[in-house]
Amino acid sequence: MHESQGQSGNQERNAALGLALASALAFGGSGVAAKPLIEAGLEPLQVTWLRVMGAALVMLPLAWQHRRLLTRRPGLLFGFGLLAVAGVQACFFAALSRIPVGVALLVEYLAPALVLGWVRFVQRRPVSRAAAVGVVLAVGGLACVVEVWAGLSFDAVGLLLALGAACCQVGYFVLSDHGSDGQDPADPLGVIAYGLLIGAAMLTVVGRPWQMDWSVLTGRADLGGARVPAILLLAWIVLVATVVAYLTGVLSVRRLSPQVAGVVACLEAVIATVLAWVLLDEHLGAVQVVGGAVVLAGALIAQTSAPKAAPPEPVATSGPLPEGAGRHVPTEDQRRG
């Protein structure tokens, strides 16, 4: 029996890790599809608005199906939309306008370390050594992947904006986990659907879609020398890099833990760099390859951390225990003694 329970636990962990890796792959693929659209004439925030708004429209039927969440968990929904969707995007792109991409990515992916701090000092829950070591390796390896030293800049406002993106990403992991708490947990599909709708509404203010050159979407964009319909790139960003990415990401956090899922999410930057190498002909250096291996090692170490403990199920009884149940009953020899 214990052996079957162990196998079941391993299968659940492997499935959760698979979801986390799928999320990192989906999120990591957004850059290679977005860059051709930006080069074709769209602004980064406009591409972000198209991404989130398109995903929100795709998830609209699920939002209607889970409309009771608006009255049951309004704080969770608005928090997810504000932090996990709009906040991460807006802060990151605002940071890019002031500091190099590598620096912004490194600061944003300090989020796993901040998650550990939140779990340890705010929630007052123990943090495993494996998770802590995994965070250190992942952040160090990420610094090599993005070659942070090549464009080091200390613009205070830009660094604060990047740190804001990191804090918003912490909100993504914490709120994804928080939605599963309580006697009546929030369905992850509903949380994501309303989070995207709320995030799209907020990004409309900063993205200014009314100023967009919509004709770009009817033409073609250059993807590694190939002329690809721009609408296909947008479809990839909406369906895979947003809808699939958020669905698999939230589900993985609920099955693992925020700190473990956060470290695995660092693979997103590695995947984005590798895809840019393959599809956009942006070559990798030896240091970047080594850094990617270190990030992978950190993720592998972190996943050995103990998974979330499920609350013990109450033992059902058909009635009161018989008198004397649970007490020591002496044997015949003991009574004679």
Short mmCIF file of C-alpha atoms in Angstrom, two decimals:
data_model
loop_
_atom_site.label_atom_id
_atom_site.label_comp_id
_atom_site.label_asym_id
_atom_site.label_seq_id
_atom_site.Cartn_x
_atom_site.Cartn_y
_atom_site.Cartn_z
CA MET A 1 0.00 0.00 0.00
CA HIS A 2 2.78 2.41 0.94
CA GLU A 3 4.55 1.56 -2.33
CA SER A 4 1.45 2.40 -4.39
CA GLN A 5 1.04 5.68 -2.49
CA GLY A 6 4.67 6.55 -3.22
CA GLN A 7 4.23 5.80 -6.92
CA SER A 8 1.09 7.93 -7.01
CA GLY A 9 2.94 10.80 -5.31
CA ASN A 10 5.80 10.55 -7.82
CA GLN A 11 3.35 10.56 -10.71
CA GLU A 12 1.62 13.67 -9.35
CA ARG A 13 4.96 15.43 -8.86
CA ASN A 14 6.10 14.53 -12.38
CA ALA A 15 2.81 15.79 -13.80
CA ALA A 16 3.16 19.06 -11.87
CA LEU A 17 6.74 19.51 -13.07
CA GLY A 18 5.57 18.83 -16.60
CA LEU A 19 3.00 21.62 -16.25
CA ALA A 20 5.65 24.00 -14.87
CA LEU A 21 8.01 23.22 -17.75
CA ALA A 22 5.19 23.63 -20.27
CA SER A 23 4.40 27.02 -18.75
CA ALA A 24 8.04 28.12 -18.95
CA LEU A 25 8.23 26.94 -22.57
CA ALA A 26 5.00 28.75 -23.48
CA PHE A 27 5.98 32.01 -21.74
CA GLY A 28 9.50 31.77 -23.16
CA GLY A 29 8.16 31.54 -26.70
CA SER A 30 6.44 34.91 -26.52
CA GLY A 31 9.56 36.95 -27.24
CA VAL A 32 10.47 35.32 -30.56
CA ALA A 33 6.93 35.91 -31.83
CA ALA A 34 6.59 39.43 -30.42
CA LYS A 35 9.91 40.79 -31.72
CA PRO A 36 8.96 40.51 -35.43
CA LEU A 37 5.71 42.36 -34.71
CA ILE A 38 7.61 45.12 -32.91
CA GLU A 39 10.10 45.37 -35.77
CA ALA A 40 7.14 45.58 -38.18
CA GLY A 41 5.91 48.76 -36.51
CA LEU A 42 4.02 47.95 -33.30
CA GLU A 43 5.12 49.28 -29.91
CA PRO A 44 5.96 46.75 -27.16
CA LEU A 45 3.03 47.81 -24.98
CA GLN A 46 0.69 47.55 -27.96
CA VAL A 47 1.81 43.97 -28.57
CA THR A 48 1.27 43.29 -24.87
CA TRP A 49 -2.24 44.75 -25.04
CA LEU A 50 -3.07 42.60 -28.09
CA ARG A 51 -1.72 39.57 -26.26
CA VAL A 52 -3.72 40.06 -23.07
CA MET A 53 -6.90 41.31 -24.74
CA GLY A 54 -6.88 38.43 -27.24
CA ALA A 55 -6.42 35.91 -24.43
CA ALA A 56 -9.19 37.58 -22.41
CA LEU A 57 -11.60 37.23 -25.35
CA VAL A 58 -10.65 33.55 -25.75
CA MET A 59 -11.34 32.96 -22.04
CA LEU A 60 -14.57 35.00 -22.03
CA PRO A 61 -16.89 31.94 -22.08
CA LEU A 62 -15.09 30.58 -19.02
CA ALA A 63 -15.47 33.95 -17.29
CA TRP A 64 -19.23 33.73 -17.80
CA GLN A 65 -19.27 30.12 -16.59
CA HIS A 66 -17.47 31.13 -13.37
CA ARG A 67 -19.24 34.48 -12.87
CA ARG A 68 -19.98 33.63 -9.23
CA LEU A 69 -16.30 34.23 -8.53
CA LEU A 70 -16.92 37.97 -8.88
CA THR A 71 -18.91 37.95 -5.63
CA ARG A 72 -17.12 35.08 -3.91
CA ARG A 73 -13.45 36.06 -4.46
CA PRO A 74 -13.31 39.63 -5.83
CA GLY A 75 -10.04 40.43 -4.06
CA LEU A 76 -8.30 37.40 -5.58
CA LEU A 77 -9.52 38.24 -9.10
CA PHE A 78 -8.54 41.92 -8.99
CA GLY A 79 -5.22 41.10 -7.35
CA PHE A 80 -4.43 38.53 -10.04
CA GLY A 81 -5.42 40.94 -12.83
CA LEU A 82 -3.51 43.86 -11.31
CA LEU A 83 -0.32 42.02 -10.35
CA ALA A 84 -0.01 38.78 -12.31
CA VAL A 85 -1.22 40.20 -15.64
CA ALA A 86 -1.05 44.00 -15.92
CA GLY A 87 1.59 44.76 -13.29
CA VAL A 88 4.29 42.39 -14.56
CA GLN A 89 3.86 43.52 -18.17
CA ALA A 90 3.64 47.28 -17.54
CA CYS A 91 6.53 47.43 -15.05
CA PHE A 92 8.81 45.28 -17.19
CA PHE A 93 8.27 47.25 -20.41
CA ALA A 94 8.62 50.53 -18.53
CA ALA A 95 11.91 49.26 -17.11
CA LEU A 96 13.12 48.36 -20.62
CA SER A 97 12.81 52.01 -21.61
CA ARG A 98 15.46 52.93 -19.01
CA ILE A 99 17.78 49.93 -18.46
CA PRO A 100 19.18 47.12 -20.66
CA VAL A 101 17.09 43.99 -21.30
CA GLY A 102 19.53 41.72 -19.47
CA VAL A 103 19.48 43.81 -16.31
CA ALA A 104 15.68 44.04 -16.38
CA LEU A 105 15.34 40.26 -16.81
CA LEU A 106 17.77 39.52 -13.99
CA VAL A 107 15.97 41.85 -11.56
CA GLU A 108 12.56 40.52 -12.57
CA TYR A 109 13.69 36.94 -11.99
CA LEU A 110 14.71 37.74 -8.46
CA ALA A 111 11.05 36.83 -7.89
CA PRO A 112 11.82 33.23 -6.75
CA ALA A 113 14.11 34.60 -4.02
CA LEU A 114 11.39 37.05 -2.98
CA VAL A 115 8.88 34.20 -2.90
CA LEU A 116 11.12 32.34 -0.46
CA GLY A 117 11.24 35.44 1.72
CA TRP A 118 7.46 35.76 1.60
CA VAL A 119 6.94 32.11 2.56
CA ARG A 120 9.54 32.21 5.34
CA PHE A 121 8.95 35.60 6.97
CA VAL A 122 5.34 36.55 6.09
CA GLN A 123 3.61 33.18 6.01
CA ARG A 124 6.07 31.84 8.61
CA ARG A 125 6.35 28.50 6.87
CA PRO A 126 9.59 26.49 6.63
CA VAL A 127 11.63 26.72 3.45
CA SER A 128 13.57 23.66 2.32
CA ARG A 129 17.30 23.82 1.75
CA ALA A 130 16.79 22.41 -1.77
CA ALA A 131 14.53 25.31 -2.72
CA ALA A 132 17.00 27.87 -1.35
CA VAL A 133 19.97 26.32 -3.17
CA GLY A 134 17.91 26.09 -6.34
CA VAL A 135 17.10 29.82 -6.18
CA VAL A 136 20.74 30.79 -5.73
CA LEU A 137 21.86 28.64 -8.67
CA ALA A 138 18.99 29.79 -10.88
CA VAL A 139 19.63 33.50 -10.30
CA GLY A 140 23.39 33.09 -10.78
CA GLY A 141 22.92 31.10 -13.96
CA LEU A 142 20.39 33.61 -15.24
CA ALA A 143 22.94 36.40 -14.81
CA CYS A 144 25.19 34.47 -17.21
CA VAL A 145 22.38 33.76 -19.69
CA VAL A 146 21.42 37.43 -20.03
CA GLU A 147 25.08 38.54 -19.77
CA VAL A 148 24.12 41.19 -17.26
CA TRP A 149 27.63 42.64 -17.16
CA ALA A 150 27.49 43.52 -20.87
CA GLY A 151 24.92 46.25 -20.32
CA LEU A 152 25.16 47.07 -16.66
CA SER A 153 23.30 50.26 -15.84
CA PHE A 154 22.26 51.78 -12.56
CA ASP A 155 19.33 53.96 -13.54
CA ALA A 156 17.52 54.08 -10.20
CA VAL A 157 14.02 54.48 -11.66
CA GLY A 158 14.58 51.68 -14.15
CA LEU A 159 15.83 49.32 -11.44
CA LEU A 160 12.82 50.17 -9.26
CA LEU A 161 10.48 49.43 -12.16
CA ALA A 162 12.19 46.08 -12.76
CA LEU A 163 11.93 45.33 -9.04
CA GLY A 164 8.23 46.22 -9.30
CA ALA A 165 7.91 43.60 -12.05
CA ALA A 166 9.59 41.09 -9.74
CA CYS A 167 7.17 41.93 -6.91
CA CYS A 168 4.22 41.56 -9.28
CA GLN A 169 5.57 38.17 -10.34
CA VAL A 170 5.67 37.19 -6.66
CA GLY A 171 1.99 38.13 -6.60
CA TYR A 172 1.43 35.75 -9.51
CA PHE A 173 2.90 32.79 -7.64
CA VAL A 174 1.36 33.63 -4.25
CA LEU A 175 -2.12 34.36 -5.62
CA SER A 176 -2.04 31.26 -7.83
CA ASP A 177 -1.42 29.22 -4.69
CA HIS A 178 -3.83 31.26 -2.54
CA GLY A 179 -6.74 30.49 -4.85
CA SER A 180 -6.64 26.85 -3.81
CA ASP A 181 -7.03 27.65 -0.09
CA GLY A 182 -10.16 27.36 1.99
CA GLN A 183 -13.19 25.13 1.99
CA ASP A 184 -14.43 26.53 -1.34
CA PRO A 185 -11.35 27.01 -3.55
CA ALA A 186 -11.53 29.21 -6.62
CA ASP A 187 -11.46 27.37 -9.92
CA PRO A 188 -8.16 28.22 -11.67
CA LEU A 189 -9.90 28.62 -15.04
CA GLY A 190 -12.16 31.32 -13.61
CA VAL A 191 -9.28 33.09 -11.85
CA ILE A 192 -7.24 33.22 -15.06
CA ALA A 193 -10.22 34.32 -17.18
CA TYR A 194 -11.10 37.24 -14.91
CA GLY A 195 -7.45 38.08 -14.32
CA LEU A 196 -6.94 38.47 -18.06
CA LEU A 197 -10.11 40.57 -18.43
CA ILE A 198 -9.10 42.88 -15.58
CA GLY A 199 -5.50 43.04 -16.81
CA ALA A 200 -6.64 43.89 -20.34
CA ALA A 201 -8.78 46.74 -19.03
CA MET A 202 -5.83 48.16 -17.10
CA LEU A 203 -3.39 47.77 -19.99
CA THR A 204 -5.81 49.61 -22.27
CA VAL A 205 -4.99 52.79 -20.35
CA VAL A 206 -1.20 52.50 -20.81
CA GLY A 207 -1.12 50.62 -24.13
CA ARG A 208 -3.22 53.20 -26.05
CA PRO A 209 -4.49 50.74 -28.69
CA TRP A 210 -6.34 53.56 -30.48
CA GLN A 211 -2.94 54.81 -31.66
CA MET A 212 -1.93 51.42 -33.07
CA ASP A 213 -1.14 50.80 -36.74
CA TRP A 214 -3.63 47.97 -37.26
CA SER A 215 -2.45 47.43 -40.85
CA VAL A 216 0.65 45.68 -39.45
CA LEU A 217 -1.54 42.69 -38.54
CA THR A 218 -2.72 42.25 -42.13
CA GLY A 219 0.82 42.07 -43.50
CA ARG A 220 3.84 39.85 -42.96
CA ALA A 221 6.72 40.03 -40.49
CA ASP A 222 10.28 38.74 -40.69
CA LEU A 223 10.98 35.66 -38.54
CA GLY A 224 14.59 34.59 -38.98
CA GLY A 225 14.55 35.48 -42.68
CA ALA A 226 11.12 33.97 -43.39
CA ARG A 227 8.13 36.18 -44.15
CA VAL A 228 5.37 35.00 -41.79
CA PRO A 229 1.81 36.35 -41.63
CA ALA A 230 1.68 38.72 -38.68
CA ILE A 231 -1.70 37.38 -37.62
CA LEU A 232 -0.19 33.91 -37.14
CA LEU A 233 2.48 35.33 -34.84
CA LEU A 234 -0.24 37.10 -32.87
CA ALA A 235 -2.27 33.88 -32.66
CA TRP A 236 0.78 32.10 -31.19
CA ILE A 237 1.29 34.86 -28.63
CA VAL A 238 -2.38 34.81 -27.60
CA LEU A 239 -3.16 31.08 -27.59
CA VAL A 240 0.16 29.54 -26.55
CA ALA A 241 2.27 32.24 -24.89
CA THR A 242 -0.66 33.55 -22.83
CA VAL A 243 -3.65 31.19 -22.52
CA VAL A 244 -1.67 27.94 -22.32
CA ALA A 245 1.14 29.60 -20.34
CA TYR A 246 -1.14 30.94 -17.61
CA LEU A 247 -3.25 27.77 -17.40
CA THR A 248 -0.28 25.44 -17.01
CA GLY A 249 1.50 27.92 -14.73
CA VAL A 250 -1.34 28.33 -12.23
CA LEU A 251 -2.04 24.59 -12.17
CA SER A 252 1.64 23.81 -11.54
CA VAL A 253 1.83 26.28 -8.63
CA ARG A 254 -1.19 24.66 -7.00
CA ARG A 255 0.34 21.19 -7.32
CA LEU A 256 3.89 22.09 -6.35
CA SER A 257 4.43 25.20 -4.23
CA PRO A 258 5.12 28.85 -5.06
CA GLN A 259 8.83 28.57 -4.23
CA VAL A 260 9.47 25.46 -6.35
CA ALA A 261 7.36 26.65 -9.30
CA GLY A 262 9.13 30.01 -9.13
CA VAL A 263 12.55 28.43 -9.60
CA VAL A 264 11.34 26.29 -12.52
CA ALA A 265 9.92 29.48 -14.07
CA CYS A 266 13.48 30.82 -14.34
CA LEU A 267 13.84 28.43 -17.27
CA GLU A 268 11.60 30.84 -19.19
CA ALA A 269 14.53 33.19 -19.82
CA VAL A 270 16.75 30.28 -20.89
CA ILE A 271 14.08 28.98 -23.26
CA ALA A 272 13.56 32.45 -24.69
CA THR A 273 17.30 32.80 -25.33
CA VAL A 274 17.55 29.37 -26.98
CA LEU A 275 14.50 30.01 -29.19
CA ALA A 276 15.97 33.37 -30.22
CA TRP A 277 19.16 31.51 -31.15
CA VAL A 278 17.27 28.95 -33.26
CA LEU A 279 14.56 31.12 -34.83
CA LEU A 280 16.06 34.62 -34.87
CA ASP A 281 19.71 33.66 -35.39
CA GLU A 282 20.78 35.38 -32.16
CA HIS A 283 23.88 33.36 -31.34
CA LEU A 284 24.73 32.15 -27.84
CA GLY A 285 28.15 32.44 -26.25
CA ALA A 286 29.85 29.79 -24.15
CA VAL A 287 29.05 31.67 -20.92
CA GLN A 288 25.36 31.77 -21.84
CA VAL A 289 25.31 28.02 -22.48
CA VAL A 290 26.99 27.35 -19.12
CA GLY A 291 24.55 29.75 -17.45
CA GLY A 292 21.61 27.90 -18.95
CA ALA A 293 22.98 24.62 -17.57
CA VAL A 294 23.31 26.22 -14.11
CA VAL A 295 19.70 27.45 -14.24
CA LEU A 296 18.57 23.95 -15.21
CA ALA A 297 20.58 22.50 -12.31
CA GLY A 298 18.94 24.94 -9.92
CA ALA A 299 15.48 23.96 -11.16
CA LEU A 300 16.29 20.26 -10.79
CA ILE A 301 17.55 20.76 -7.23
CA ALA A 302 14.53 22.87 -6.28
CA GLN A 303 12.07 20.27 -7.53
CA THR A 304 13.40 17.80 -4.95
CA SER A 305 11.81 20.05 -2.33
CA ALA A 306 8.86 18.46 -0.57
CA PRO A 307 5.55 19.13 -2.36
CA LYS A 308 2.64 20.88 -0.72
CA ALA A 309 1.23 18.78 2.05
CA ALA A 310 -2.39 17.89 1.60
CA PRO A 311 -4.58 18.39 4.68
CA PRO A 312 -5.41 15.15 6.42
CA GLU A 313 -8.84 13.79 5.61
CA PRO A 314 -11.13 13.30 8.60
CA VAL A 315 -11.75 9.71 9.56
CA ALA A 316 -15.41 8.88 9.23
CA THR A 317 -16.99 6.87 12.03
CA SER A 318 -20.42 5.28 12.07
CA GLY A 319 -20.99 6.15 15.69
CA PRO A 320 -19.32 6.69 19.07
CA LEU A 321 -16.40 4.48 19.91
CA PRO A 322 -17.30 1.59 22.16
CA GLU A 323 -16.42 1.94 25.79
CA GLY A 324 -12.82 1.08 26.41
CA ALA A 325 -11.77 1.63 22.80
CA GLY A 326 -8.26 2.98 22.55
CA ARG A 327 -7.39 1.89 26.13
CA HIS A 328 -4.85 -0.78 26.88
CA VAL A 329 -6.54 -4.10 27.59
CA PRO A 330 -4.40 -6.30 29.81
CA THR A 331 -3.72 -9.84 28.78
CA GLU A 332 -4.73 -12.85 30.84
CA ASP A 333 -1.16 -13.29 32.08
CA GLN A 334 -0.99 -9.64 33.18
CA ARG A 335 -4.26 -9.99 35.12
CA ARG A 336 -2.96 -13.04 36.88
CA GLY A 337 0.25 -11.18 37.72
#
